[in-house]
Structures are given as C-alpha cells and as structure tokens.
JSON list of C-alpha atoms in Angstrom, two decimals:
[
{"chain": "P", "resi": 1, "resn": "ALA", "atom": "CA", "xyz": [-0.14, 0.21, -0.15]},
{"chain": "P", "resi": 2, "resn": "GLN", "atom": "CA", "xyz": [1.38, 3.60, -0.41]},
{"chain": "P", "resi": 3, "resn": "THR", "atom": "CA", "xyz": [1.31, 5.87, 2.10]},
{"chain": "P", "resi": 4, "resn": "VAL", "atom": "CA", "xyz": [1.47, 9.96, 2.03]},
{"chain": "P", "resi": 5, "resn": "THR", "atom": "CA", "xyz": [2.48, 11.81, 5.11]},
{"chain": "P", "resi": 6, "resn": "GLN", "atom": "CA", "xyz": [1.68, 15.25, 6.10]},
{"chain": "P", "resi": 7, "resn": "SER", "atom": "CA", "xyz": [3.19, 15.60, 9.76]},
{"chain": "P", "resi": 8, "resn": "GLN", "atom": "CA", "xyz": [2.11, 19.40, 9.99]},
{"chain": "P", "resi": 9, "resn": "PRO", "atom": "CA", "xyz": [-1.94, 19.39, 10.92]},
{"chain": "P", "resi": 10, "resn": "GLU", "atom": "CA", "xyz": [-1.78, 23.30, 10.86]},
{"chain": "P", "resi": 11, "resn": "MET", "atom": "CA", "xyz": [0.44, 25.86, 9.80]},
{"chain": "P", "resi": 12, "resn": "SER", "atom": "CA", "xyz": [0.20, 29.74, 10.02]},
{"chain": "P", "resi": 13, "resn": "VAL", "atom": "CA", "xyz": [1.73, 32.46, 7.64]},
{"chain": "P", "resi": 14, "resn": "GLN", "atom": "CA", "xyz": [1.81, 36.40, 7.48]},
{"chain": "P", "resi": 15, "resn": "GLU", "atom": "CA", "xyz": [0.35, 37.65, 4.91]},
{"chain": "P", "resi": 16, "resn": "ALA", "atom": "CA", "xyz": [3.12, 38.23, 1.66]},
{"chain": "P", "resi": 17, "resn": "GLU", "atom": "CA", "xyz": [5.61, 35.61, 3.57]},
{"chain": "P", "resi": 18, "resn": "THR", "atom": "CA", "xyz": [6.79, 32.41, 2.31]},
{"chain": "P", "resi": 19, "resn": "VAL", "atom": "CA", "xyz": [5.65, 29.24, 3.92]},
{"chain": "P", "resi": 20, "resn": "THR", "atom": "CA", "xyz": [6.71, 25.57, 3.00]},
{"chain": "P", "resi": 21, "resn": "LEU", "atom": "CA", "xyz": [4.10, 22.70, 3.40]},
{"chain": "P", "resi": 22, "resn": "SER", "atom": "CA", "xyz": [5.92, 19.17, 3.87]},
{"chain": "P", "resi": 23, "resn": "CYS", "atom": "CA", "xyz": [4.79, 15.72, 2.34]},
{"chain": "P", "resi": 24, "resn": "THR", "atom": "CA", "xyz": [6.68, 12.57, 2.49]},
{"chain": "P", "resi": 25, "resn": "TYR", "atom": "CA", "xyz": [5.35, 9.47, 0.79]},
{"chain": "P", "resi": 26, "resn": "ASP", "atom": "CA", "xyz": [6.19, 5.68, 0.69]},
{"chain": "P", "resi": 27, "resn": "THR", "atom": "CA", "xyz": [6.52, 3.49, -2.21]},
{"chain": "P", "resi": 28, "resn": "SER", "atom": "CA", "xyz": [8.60, 0.76, -4.27]},
{"chain": "P", "resi": 29, "resn": "GLU", "atom": "CA", "xyz": [7.18, 2.38, -7.48]},
{"chain": "P", "resi": 30, "resn": "ASN", "atom": "CA", "xyz": [9.87, 4.27, -9.78]},
{"chain": "P", "resi": 31, "resn": "ASN", "atom": "CA", "xyz": [7.09, 5.93, -11.92]},
{"chain": "P", "resi": 32, "resn": "TYR", "atom": "CA", "xyz": [4.31, 7.72, -10.47]},
{"chain": "P", "resi": 33, "resn": "TYR", "atom": "CA", "xyz": [2.56, 11.06, -9.95]},
{"chain": "P", "resi": 34, "resn": "LEU", "atom": "CA", "xyz": [2.09, 13.56, -7.25]},
{"chain": "P", "resi": 35, "resn": "PHE", "atom": "CA", "xyz": [0.24, 16.44, -6.37]},
{"chain": "P", "resi": 36, "resn": "TRP", "atom": "CA", "xyz": [-1.13, 19.26, -4.35]},
{"chain": "P", "resi": 37, "resn": "TYR", "atom": "CA", "xyz": [-4.60, 19.80, -3.83]},
{"chain": "P", "resi": 38, "resn": "LYS", "atom": "CA", "xyz": [-6.28, 23.02, -2.02]},
{"chain": "P", "resi": 39, "resn": "GLN", "atom": "CA", "xyz": [-9.55, 22.96, -0.69]},
{"chain": "P", "resi": 40, "resn": "PRO", "atom": "CA", "xyz": [-10.42, 26.69, 0.84]},
{"chain": "P", "resi": 41, "resn": "PRO", "atom": "CA", "xyz": [-13.36, 26.94, 3.35]},
{"chain": "P", "resi": 42, "resn": "SER", "atom": "CA", "xyz": [-15.73, 26.65, 0.45]},
{"chain": "P", "resi": 43, "resn": "ARG", "atom": "CA", "xyz": [-14.75, 23.01, 0.35]},
{"chain": "P", "resi": 44, "resn": "GLN", "atom": "CA", "xyz": [-13.77, 22.47, -3.45]},
{"chain": "P", "resi": 45, "resn": "MET", "atom": "CA", "xyz": [-11.13, 20.84, -4.02]},
{"chain": "P", "resi": 46, "resn": "ILE", "atom": "CA", "xyz": [-8.73, 22.13, -6.61]},
{"chain": "P", "resi": 47, "resn": "LEU", "atom": "CA", "xyz": [-5.63, 21.18, -8.14]},
{"chain": "P", "resi": 48, "resn": "VAL", "atom": "CA", "xyz": [-2.72, 23.51, -7.48]},
{"chain": "P", "resi": 49, "resn": "ILE", "atom": "CA", "xyz": [0.27, 21.76, -8.65]},
{"chain": "P", "resi": 50, "resn": "ARG", "atom": "CA", "xyz": [1.34, 18.47, -10.45]},
{"chain": "P", "resi": 51, "resn": "GLN", "atom": "CA", "xyz": [4.66, 17.00, -10.63]},
{"chain": "P", "resi": 52, "resn": "GLU", "atom": "CA", "xyz": [5.97, 13.77, -12.79]},
{"chain": "P", "resi": 53, "resn": "ALA", "atom": "CA", "xyz": [8.21, 11.53, -10.91]},
{"chain": "P", "resi": 54, "resn": "TYR", "atom": "CA", "xyz": [10.37, 11.00, -14.16]},
{"chain": "P", "resi": 55, "resn": "LYS", "atom": "CA", "xyz": [10.95, 14.82, -14.50]},
{"chain": "P", "resi": 56, "resn": "GLN", "atom": "CA", "xyz": [13.57, 16.29, -12.26]},
{"chain": "P", "resi": 57, "resn": "GLN", "atom": "CA", "xyz": [12.96, 19.51, -12.82]},
{"chain": "P", "resi": 58, "resn": "ASN", "atom": "CA", "xyz": [10.49, 21.18, -9.74]},
{"chain": "P", "resi": 59, "resn": "ALA", "atom": "CA", "xyz": [7.01, 22.06, -11.15]},
{"chain": "P", "resi": 60, "resn": "THR", "atom": "CA", "xyz": [6.03, 25.62, -10.68]},
{"chain": "P", "resi": 61, "resn": "GLU", "atom": "CA", "xyz": [2.46, 27.52, -10.96]},
{"chain": "P", "resi": 62, "resn": "ASN", "atom": "CA", "xyz": [2.75, 31.22, -10.23]},
{"chain": "P", "resi": 63, "resn": "ARG", "atom": "CA", "xyz": [3.57, 31.78, -6.76]},
{"chain": "P", "resi": 64, "resn": "PHE", "atom": "CA", "xyz": [3.51, 28.06, -6.00]},
{"chain": "P", "resi": 65, "resn": "SER", "atom": "CA", "xyz": [6.42, 25.66, -6.24]},
{"chain": "P", "resi": 66, "resn": "VAL", "atom": "CA", "xyz": [7.42, 22.36, -5.22]},
{"chain": "P", "resi": 67, "resn": "ASN", "atom": "CA", "xyz": [10.67, 20.82, -4.11]},
{"chain": "P", "resi": 68, "resn": "PHE", "atom": "CA", "xyz": [10.63, 17.20, -5.19]},
{"chain": "P", "resi": 69, "resn": "GLN", "atom": "CA", "xyz": [13.32, 15.04, -3.48]},
{"chain": "P", "resi": 70, "resn": "LYS", "atom": "CA", "xyz": [12.84, 11.45, -5.32]},
{"chain": "P", "resi": 71, "resn": "ALA", "atom": "CA", "xyz": [15.39, 9.62, -3.22]},
{"chain": "P", "resi": 72, "resn": "ALA", "atom": "CA", "xyz": [14.39, 10.96, -0.28]},
{"chain": "P", "resi": 73, "resn": "LYS", "atom": "CA", "xyz": [10.49, 10.54, -1.56]},
{"chain": "P", "resi": 74, "resn": "SER", "atom": "CA", "xyz": [9.70, 14.23, -0.25]},
{"chain": "P", "resi": 75, "resn": "PHE", "atom": "CA", "xyz": [7.40, 16.42, -2.24]},
{"chain": "P", "resi": 76, "resn": "SER", "atom": "CA", "xyz": [6.98, 20.13, -0.41]},
{"chain": "P", "resi": 77, "resn": "LEU", "atom": "CA", "xyz": [4.70, 22.66, -1.11]},
{"chain": "P", "resi": 78, "resn": "LYS", "atom": "CA", "xyz": [6.27, 26.35, -1.32]},
{"chain": "P", "resi": 79, "resn": "ILE", "atom": "CA", "xyz": [4.08, 29.17, -1.22]},
{"chain": "P", "resi": 80, "resn": "SER", "atom": "CA", "xyz": [5.38, 32.53, -1.79]},
{"chain": "P", "resi": 81, "resn": "ASP", "atom": "CA", "xyz": [3.63, 36.16, -1.38]},
{"chain": "P", "resi": 82, "resn": "SER", "atom": "CA", "xyz": [1.00, 34.41, 0.73]},
{"chain": "P", "resi": 83, "resn": "GLN", "atom": "CA", "xyz": [-2.35, 35.56, 0.07]},
{"chain": "P", "resi": 84, "resn": "LEU", "atom": "CA", "xyz": [-5.51, 35.81, 2.15]},
{"chain": "P", "resi": 85, "resn": "GLY", "atom": "CA", "xyz": [-7.13, 33.67, -0.41]},
{"chain": "P", "resi": 86, "resn": "ASP", "atom": "CA", "xyz": [-4.44, 30.71, 0.25]},
{"chain": "P", "resi": 87, "resn": "THR", "atom": "CA", "xyz": [-6.01, 29.99, 3.32]},
{"chain": "P", "resi": 88, "resn": "ALA", "atom": "CA", "xyz": [-7.57, 26.47, 3.12]},
{"chain": "P", "resi": 89, "resn": "MET", "atom": "CA", "xyz": [-6.51, 22.91, 3.69]},
{"chain": "P", "resi": 90, "resn": "TYR", "atom": "CA", "xyz": [-3.56, 21.38, 1.37]},
{"chain": "P", "resi": 91, "resn": "PHE", "atom": "CA", "xyz": [-3.62, 17.84, 0.61]},
{"chain": "P", "resi": 92, "resn": "CYS", "atom": "CA", "xyz": [-0.81, 16.25, -0.64]},
{"chain": "P", "resi": 93, "resn": "ALA", "atom": "CA", "xyz": [-1.56, 13.29, -3.16]},
{"chain": "P", "resi": 94, "resn": "PHE", "atom": "CA", "xyz": [0.22, 10.00, -5.23]},
{"chain": "P", "resi": 95, "resn": "MET", "atom": "CA", "xyz": [-0.79, 8.28, -7.78]},
{"chain": "P", "resi": 96, "resn": "ARG", "atom": "CA", "xyz": [1.10, 5.21, -9.31]},
{"chain": "P", "resi": 97, "resn": "LYS", "atom": "CA", "xyz": [1.41, 4.99, -13.38]},
{"chain": "P", "resi": 98, "resn": "ASN", "atom": "CA", "xyz": [-1.24, 2.82, -14.86]},
{"chain": "P", "resi": 99, "resn": "THR", "atom": "CA", "xyz": [-3.31, 1.88, -12.02]},
{"chain": "P", "resi": 100, "resn": "GLY", "atom": "CA", "xyz": [-6.67, 3.45, -12.95]},
{"chain": "P", "resi": 101, "resn": "ASN", "atom": "CA", "xyz": [-5.51, 6.81, -11.62]},
{"chain": "P", "resi": 102, "resn": "GLN", "atom": "CA", "xyz": [-6.20, 6.10, -7.99]},
{"chain": "P", "resi": 103, "resn": "PHE", "atom": "CA", "xyz": [-5.06, 8.69, -5.63]},
{"chain": "P", "resi": 104, "resn": "TYR", "atom": "CA", "xyz": [-3.63, 8.02, -2.08]},
{"chain": "P", "resi": 105, "resn": "PHE", "atom": "CA", "xyz": [-4.31, 11.04, 0.14]},
{"chain": "P", "resi": 106, "resn": "GLY", "atom": "CA", "xyz": [-2.44, 12.67, 2.95]},
{"chain": "P", "resi": 107, "resn": "THR", "atom": "CA", "xyz": [-4.41, 13.83, 6.10]},
{"chain": "P", "resi": 108, "resn": "GLY", "atom": "CA", "xyz": [-3.84, 17.42, 5.14]},
{"chain": "P", "resi": 109, "resn": "THR", "atom": "CA", "xyz": [-2.18, 20.69, 6.41]},
{"chain": "P", "resi": 110, "resn": "SER", "atom": "CA", "xyz": [-4.79, 23.57, 7.53]},
{"chain": "P", "resi": 111, "resn": "LEU", "atom": "CA", "xyz": [-3.00, 26.88, 6.16]},
{"chain": "P", "resi": 112, "resn": "THR", "atom": "CA", "xyz": [-3.90, 30.25, 7.65]},
{"chain": "P", "resi": 113, "resn": "VAL", "atom": "CA", "xyz": [-2.64, 33.40, 6.15]},
{"chain": "P", "resi": 114, "resn": "ILE", "atom": "CA", "xyz": [-2.45, 36.03, 8.88]},
{"chain": "P", "resi": 115, "resn": "PRO", "atom": "CA", "xyz": [-3.17, 39.79, 7.52]},
{"chain": "U", "resi": 1, "resn": "ASP", "atom": "CA", "xyz": [-13.92, 23.77, -17.58]},
{"chain": "U", "resi": 2, "resn": "VAL", "atom": "CA", "xyz": [-14.69, 20.30, -16.11]},
{"chain": "U", "resi": 3, "resn": "LYS", "atom": "CA", "xyz": [-17.90, 20.45, -13.79]},
{"chain": "U", "resi": 4, "resn": "VAL", "atom": "CA", "xyz": [-18.48, 17.78, -11.36]},
{"chain": "U", "resi": 5, "resn": "THR", "atom": "CA", "xyz": [-21.78, 18.29, -9.29]},
{"chain": "U", "resi": 6, "resn": "GLN", "atom": "CA", "xyz": [-23.40, 16.76, -6.57]},
{"chain": "U", "resi": 7, "resn": "SER", "atom": "CA", "xyz": [-26.90, 16.47, -5.79]},
{"chain": "U", "resi": 8, "resn": "SER", "atom": "CA", "xyz": [-26.94, 17.99, -2.40]},
{"chain": "U", "resi": 9, "resn": "ARG", "atom": "CA", "xyz": [-24.74, 20.07, -0.44]},
{"chain": "U", "resi": 10, "resn": "TYR", "atom": "CA", "xyz": [-26.41, 19.31, 2.91]},
{"chain": "U", "resi": 11, "resn": "LEU", "atom": "CA", "xyz": [-28.37, 16.01, 3.79]},
{"chain": "U", "resi": 12, "resn": "VAL", "atom": "CA", "xyz": [-29.51, 14.80, 7.35]},
{"chain": "U", "resi": 13, "resn": "LYS", "atom": "CA", "xyz": [-31.00, 11.31, 7.40]},
{"chain": "U", "resi": 14, "resn": "ARG", "atom": "CA", "xyz": [-31.91, 8.96, 10.36]},
{"chain": "U", "resi": 15, "resn": "THR", "atom": "CA", "xyz": [-30.34, 5.89, 11.02]},
{"chain": "U", "resi": 16, "resn": "GLY", "atom": "CA", "xyz": [-31.35, 2.80, 8.83]},
{"chain": "U", "resi": 17, "resn": "GLU", "atom": "CA", "xyz": [-32.47, 4.93, 6.06]},
{"chain": "U", "resi": 18, "resn": "LYS", "atom": "CA", "xyz": [-31.47, 4.05, 2.44]},
{"chain": "U", "resi": 19, "resn": "VAL", "atom": "CA", "xyz": [-29.28, 7.07, 1.11]},
{"chain": "U", "resi": 20, "resn": "PHE", "atom": "CA", "xyz": [-28.40, 8.07, -2.54]},
{"chain": "U", "resi": 21, "resn": "LEU", "atom": "CA", "xyz": [-25.84, 10.28, -3.17]},
{"chain": "U", "resi": 22, "resn": "GLU", "atom": "CA", "xyz": [-25.29, 11.48, -6.76]},
{"chain": "U", "resi": 23, "resn": "CYS", "atom": "CA", "xyz": [-22.40, 12.82, -8.94]},
{"chain": "U", "resi": 24, "resn": "VAL", "atom": "CA", "xyz": [-22.46, 14.04, -12.11]},
{"chain": "U", "resi": 25, "resn": "GLN", "atom": "CA", "xyz": [-19.64, 15.00, -14.43]},
{"chain": "U", "resi": 26, "resn": "ASP", "atom": "CA", "xyz": [-19.79, 16.88, -17.96]},
{"chain": "U", "resi": 27, "resn": "MET", "atom": "CA", "xyz": [-16.34, 15.96, -19.60]},
{"chain": "U", "resi": 28, "resn": "ASP", "atom": "CA", "xyz": [-16.86, 12.67, -20.73]},
{"chain": "U", "resi": 29, "resn": "HIS", "atom": "CA", "xyz": [-14.53, 11.29, -18.09]},
{"chain": "U", "resi": 30, "resn": "GLU", "atom": "CA", "xyz": [-13.90, 7.48, -17.90]},
{"chain": "U", "resi": 31, "resn": "ASN", "atom": "CA", "xyz": [-13.11, 7.53, -14.34]},
{"chain": "U", "resi": 32, "resn": "MET", "atom": "CA", "xyz": [-14.89, 8.62, -11.37]},
{"chain": "U", "resi": 33, "resn": "PHE", "atom": "CA", "xyz": [-14.66, 8.26, -7.84]},
{"chain": "U", "resi": 34, "resn": "TRP", "atom": "CA", "xyz": [-16.29, 8.48, -3.98]},
{"chain": "U", "resi": 35, "resn": "TYR", "atom": "CA", "xyz": [-14.54, 9.67, -1.23]},
{"chain": "U", "resi": 36, "resn": "ARG", "atom": "CA", "xyz": [-15.21, 10.42, 2.34]},
{"chain": "U", "resi": 37, "resn": "GLN", "atom": "CA", "xyz": [-13.33, 13.07, 4.18]},
{"chain": "U", "resi": 38, "resn": "ASP", "atom": "CA", "xyz": [-12.84, 12.77, 7.97]},
{"chain": "U", "resi": 39, "resn": "PRO", "atom": "CA", "xyz": [-10.90, 15.12, 9.97]},
{"chain": "U", "resi": 40, "resn": "GLY", "atom": "CA", "xyz": [-7.40, 13.91, 10.88]},
{"chain": "U", "resi": 41, "resn": "LEU", "atom": "CA", "xyz": [-7.95, 11.23, 8.26]},
{"chain": "U", "resi": 42, "resn": "GLY", "atom": "CA", "xyz": [-7.85, 12.59, 5.21]},
{"chain": "U", "resi": 43, "resn": "LEU", "atom": "CA", "xyz": [-9.67, 11.48, 2.01]},
{"chain": "U", "resi": 44, "resn": "ARG", "atom": "CA", "xyz": [-10.28, 7.87, 2.00]},
{"chain": "U", "resi": 45, "resn": "LEU", "atom": "CA", "xyz": [-11.52, 6.01, -1.38]},
{"chain": "U", "resi": 46, "resn": "ILE", "atom": "CA", "xyz": [-14.70, 4.15, -1.16]},
{"chain": "U", "resi": 47, "resn": "TYR", "atom": "CA", "xyz": [-15.28, 2.82, -4.55]},
{"chain": "U", "resi": 48, "resn": "PHE", "atom": "CA", "xyz": [-14.38, 3.97, -8.01]},
{"chain": "U", "resi": 49, "resn": "SER", "atom": "CA", "xyz": [-15.53, 3.25, -11.67]},
{"chain": "U", "resi": 50, "resn": "TYR", "atom": "CA", "xyz": [-13.25, 3.06, -14.64]},
{"chain": "U", "resi": 51, "resn": "ASP", "atom": "CA", "xyz": [-16.06, 2.47, -17.23]},
{"chain": "U", "resi": 52, "resn": "VAL", "atom": "CA", "xyz": [-20.14, 2.43, -17.30]},
{"chain": "U", "resi": 53, "resn": "LYS", "atom": "CA", "xyz": [-21.45, -0.74, -15.06]},
{"chain": "U", "resi": 54, "resn": "MET", "atom": "CA", "xyz": [-17.67, -1.63, -13.57]},
{"chain": "U", "resi": 55, "resn": "LYS", "atom": "CA", "xyz": [-16.53, -0.78, -10.01]},
{"chain": "U", "resi": 56, "resn": "GLU", "atom": "CA", "xyz": [-13.65, -1.38, -8.27]},
{"chain": "U", "resi": 57, "resn": "LYS", "atom": "CA", "xyz": [-13.63, -1.25, -3.90]},
{"chain": "U", "resi": 58, "resn": "GLY", "atom": "CA", "xyz": [-11.31, 1.41, -2.57]},
{"chain": "U", "resi": 59, "resn": "ASP", "atom": "CA", "xyz": [-9.77, 1.25, 0.94]},
{"chain": "U", "resi": 60, "resn": "ILE", "atom": "CA", "xyz": [-13.49, 1.58, 3.02]},
{"chain": "U", "resi": 61, "resn": "PRO", "atom": "CA", "xyz": [-16.13, 0.06, 0.96]},
{"chain": "U", "resi": 62, "resn": "GLU", "atom": "CA", "xyz": [-18.22, -1.96, 3.59]},
{"chain": "U", "resi": 63, "resn": "GLY", "atom": "CA", "xyz": [-21.56, -0.35, 4.09]},
{"chain": "U", "resi": 64, "resn": "TYR", "atom": "CA", "xyz": [-21.65, 1.31, 1.08]},
{"chain": "U", "resi": 65, "resn": "SER", "atom": "CA", "xyz": [-22.50, 0.41, -2.60]},
{"chain": "U", "resi": 66, "resn": "VAL", "atom": "CA", "xyz": [-21.97, 2.17, -6.03]},
{"chain": "U", "resi": 67, "resn": "SER", "atom": "CA", "xyz": [-23.82, 2.25, -9.38]},
{"chain": "U", "resi": 68, "resn": "ARG", "atom": "CA", "xyz": [-22.88, 3.63, -12.73]},
{"chain": "U", "resi": 69, "resn": "GLU", "atom": "CA", "xyz": [-25.53, 3.29, -15.51]},
{"chain": "U", "resi": 70, "resn": "LYS", "atom": "CA", "xyz": [-24.40, 6.22, -17.64]},
{"chain": "U", "resi": 71, "resn": "LYS", "atom": "CA", "xyz": [-20.95, 7.57, -18.36]},
{"chain": "U", "resi": 72, "resn": "GLU", "atom": "CA", "xyz": [-21.74, 10.44, -16.58]},
{"chain": "U", "resi": 73, "resn": "ARG", "atom": "CA", "xyz": [-23.37, 9.58, -13.24]},
{"chain": "U", "resi": 74, "resn": "PHE", "atom": "CA", "xyz": [-21.72, 7.67, -10.49]},
{"chain": "U", "resi": 75, "resn": "SER", "atom": "CA", "xyz": [-24.47, 7.13, -7.14]},
{"chain": "U", "resi": 76, "resn": "LEU", "atom": "CA", "xyz": [-23.18, 6.12, -3.94]},
{"chain": "U", "resi": 77, "resn": "ILE", "atom": "CA", "xyz": [-25.74, 4.25, -1.96]},
{"chain": "U", "resi": 78, "resn": "LEU", "atom": "CA", "xyz": [-25.68, 3.69, 1.91]},
{"chain": "U", "resi": 79, "resn": "GLU", "atom": "CA", "xyz": [-28.40, 0.55, 1.90]},
{"chain": "U", "resi": 80, "resn": "SER", "atom": "CA", "xyz": [-28.77, 1.24, 5.63]},
{"chain": "U", "resi": 81, "resn": "ALA", "atom": "CA", "xyz": [-27.49, 4.39, 7.06]},
{"chain": "U", "resi": 82, "resn": "SER", "atom": "CA", "xyz": [-25.77, 4.51, 10.39]},
{"chain": "U", "resi": 83, "resn": "THR", "atom": "CA", "xyz": [-24.42, 7.10, 12.51]},
{"chain": "U", "resi": 84, "resn": "ASN", "atom": "CA", "xyz": [-20.35, 6.52, 12.11]},
{"chain": "U", "resi": 85, "resn": "GLN", "atom": "CA", "xyz": [-21.46, 7.38, 8.11]},
{"chain": "U", "resi": 86, "resn": "THR", "atom": "CA", "xyz": [-21.76, 10.71, 9.37]},
{"chain": "U", "resi": 87, "resn": "SER", "atom": "CA", "xyz": [-19.20, 12.77, 6.88]},
{"chain": "U", "resi": 88, "resn": "MET", "atom": "CA", "xyz": [-18.39, 14.98, 4.05]},
{"chain": "U", "resi": 89, "resn": "TYR", "atom": "CA", "xyz": [-18.41, 12.75, 0.82]},
{"chain": "U", "resi": 90, "resn": "LEU", "atom": "CA", "xyz": [-16.53, 14.23, -2.08]},
{"chain": "U", "resi": 91, "resn": "CYS", "atom": "CA", "xyz": [-17.15, 12.76, -5.59]},
{"chain": "U", "resi": 92, "resn": "ALA", "atom": "CA", "xyz": [-14.04, 13.27, -8.54]},
{"chain": "U", "resi": 93, "resn": "SER", "atom": "CA", "xyz": [-13.87, 12.62, -11.95]},
{"chain": "U", "resi": 94, "resn": "SER", "atom": "CA", "xyz": [-10.70, 11.98, -14.17]},
{"chain": "U", "resi": 95, "resn": "LEU", "atom": "CA", "xyz": [-9.53, 10.99, -17.59]},
{"chain": "U", "resi": 96, "resn": "SER", "atom": "CA", "xyz": [-8.38, 7.53, -17.91]},
{"chain": "U", "resi": 97, "resn": "GLY", "atom": "CA", "xyz": [-4.53, 8.44, -19.01]},
{"chain": "U", "resi": 98, "resn": "ALA", "atom": "CA", "xyz": [-1.76, 8.39, -17.05]},
{"chain": "U", "resi": 99, "resn": "GLY", "atom": "CA", "xyz": [-1.49, 10.84, -14.20]},
{"chain": "U", "resi": 100, "resn": "ASP", "atom": "CA", "xyz": [-4.69, 12.55, -15.01]},
{"chain": "U", "resi": 101, "resn": "THR", "atom": "CA", "xyz": [-5.70, 15.04, -12.80]},
{"chain": "U", "resi": 102, "resn": "GLN", "atom": "CA", "xyz": [-8.83, 14.38, -10.52]},
{"chain": "U", "resi": 103, "resn": "TYR", "atom": "CA", "xyz": [-11.57, 17.12, -10.80]},
{"chain": "U", "resi": 104, "resn": "PHE", "atom": "CA", "xyz": [-13.66, 16.96, -7.41]},
{"chain": "U", "resi": 105, "resn": "GLY", "atom": "CA", "xyz": [-17.25, 18.20, -6.53]},
{"chain": "U", "resi": 106, "resn": "PRO", "atom": "CA", "xyz": [-18.42, 20.54, -3.94]},
{"chain": "U", "resi": 107, "resn": "GLY", "atom": "CA", "xyz": [-19.15, 17.58, -1.57]},
{"chain": "U", "resi": 108, "resn": "THR", "atom": "CA", "xyz": [-21.90, 16.61, 0.46]},
{"chain": "U", "resi": 109, "resn": "ARG", "atom": "CA", "xyz": [-22.18, 16.99, 4.09]},
{"chain": "U", "resi": 110, "resn": "LEU", "atom": "CA", "xyz": [-23.94, 14.12, 5.49]},
{"chain": "U", "resi": 111, "resn": "THR", "atom": "CA", "xyz": [-25.64, 13.81, 9.02]},
{"chain": "U", "resi": 112, "resn": "VAL", "atom": "CA", "xyz": [-26.77, 10.30, 10.13]},
{"chain": "U", "resi": 113, "resn": "LEU", "atom": "CA", "xyz": [-29.11, 11.17, 13.40]}
]
C-alpha cells in the first residue's frame, strides 16, 4: 500500500511571507505522479500543482512551487507572497502510473494566512 | 472547464434509512471516484469506476455500494445508514490517461441521526 504523510496538521503565515508545507510518501514504484490540492473553506477541492516523478525539474505554477526530492521521497509545497485567499486545507496526493488513476491522499495541512 | 456536481450540499438522514448520493460530470471522463473526508484522516477512497457498469472497491467499501449506469453519473448508496457514516462525501472524475488530474465536486455533508 502507498502511504502519504503530512506531518504538519496546522500552519500559519503572515501575508506576503513564504511558507513551505511538507509531504513525504512511501513507495517502491519508480514511475508515479504527485499532486497538491487546495480545499478552501467553501470546500471545493482544486488542483494546485502536479509533478511527474521522471521529471527532475521541479514544477511551478505562479506563486506555487515544489521541492521534489525523489531519493528522499519528499514533495514539499512552497507558497511565495502568501495571500489571504491561500487560507485553505492543503492535501498532498500520490498516484502510481497505470493504476486506474487511484490517488492516495495525506491527512492534510490547514494553512491560515494572517493579515 | 470541467464541472462535477453533487446532488446535495447538506443532507440529514435517520439511522437505517437508504441514502443515495448522486454525482454528475460533464466532461466525458472515464473514471469516477467516491471519497469520504474526515478530520485528521484526509480523504479515503470508498469506490471507483473506470467505465460504465464497472466498479472497484477502494480502501473503505464496507457499508456502501455504487452504481454507474451512464458514463456521466456515479451514485453512492448507503443501504442502511449508520451514525458512523456521518461525514463529508466527495465525488471526483478524471480521464483515463496516466497521471490525469482528478476533478472534484463541492461535496455533500451527510449527517446520520
């Protein structure tokens, strides 16, 4: 079974500052995909960023970037210039290649951006 | 944009009732999923389907069943609701390609009294 661990249940950050959310995973696979999802208080889950394990370059999406360390099985999310709208629950997810797109989710990190 | 809709945002049922949660997606996705979300436990997969009339058990299928008669619709059924099934239920869909993103519905908050 795949396991995804998010060791920070809650975090806070001052507006305009940078914050990093951690995620580690356990797998014996070599080809897989990693995702960060955001769930604002309105509860609709949306994709933040996606990483393919065979790509060494870290994915970036505007203020969001990841630090993917394959050997360490680590996949952290960095949010730069934090905004109030970034307040949400963040979930890390793992997907093996060619498995019917089944995701394995971490337990989530609740991020609060403080004005 | 992909749109995944769920029939109810909030639902209150009594113990022993049969409960239907409906999910519809409008992007011709092959895969559909049902999760439950509980504080401190993240999202846990109940069932998923990769084609019409096909279903696969997820990590916590006990007490649930599903139905997929049409490609765009995936129903979760609680045959006899129990209080421990009080939870947030999320539906998702995706294409069948490797690494394809899952798109989520807004969720149904189910309370079983």
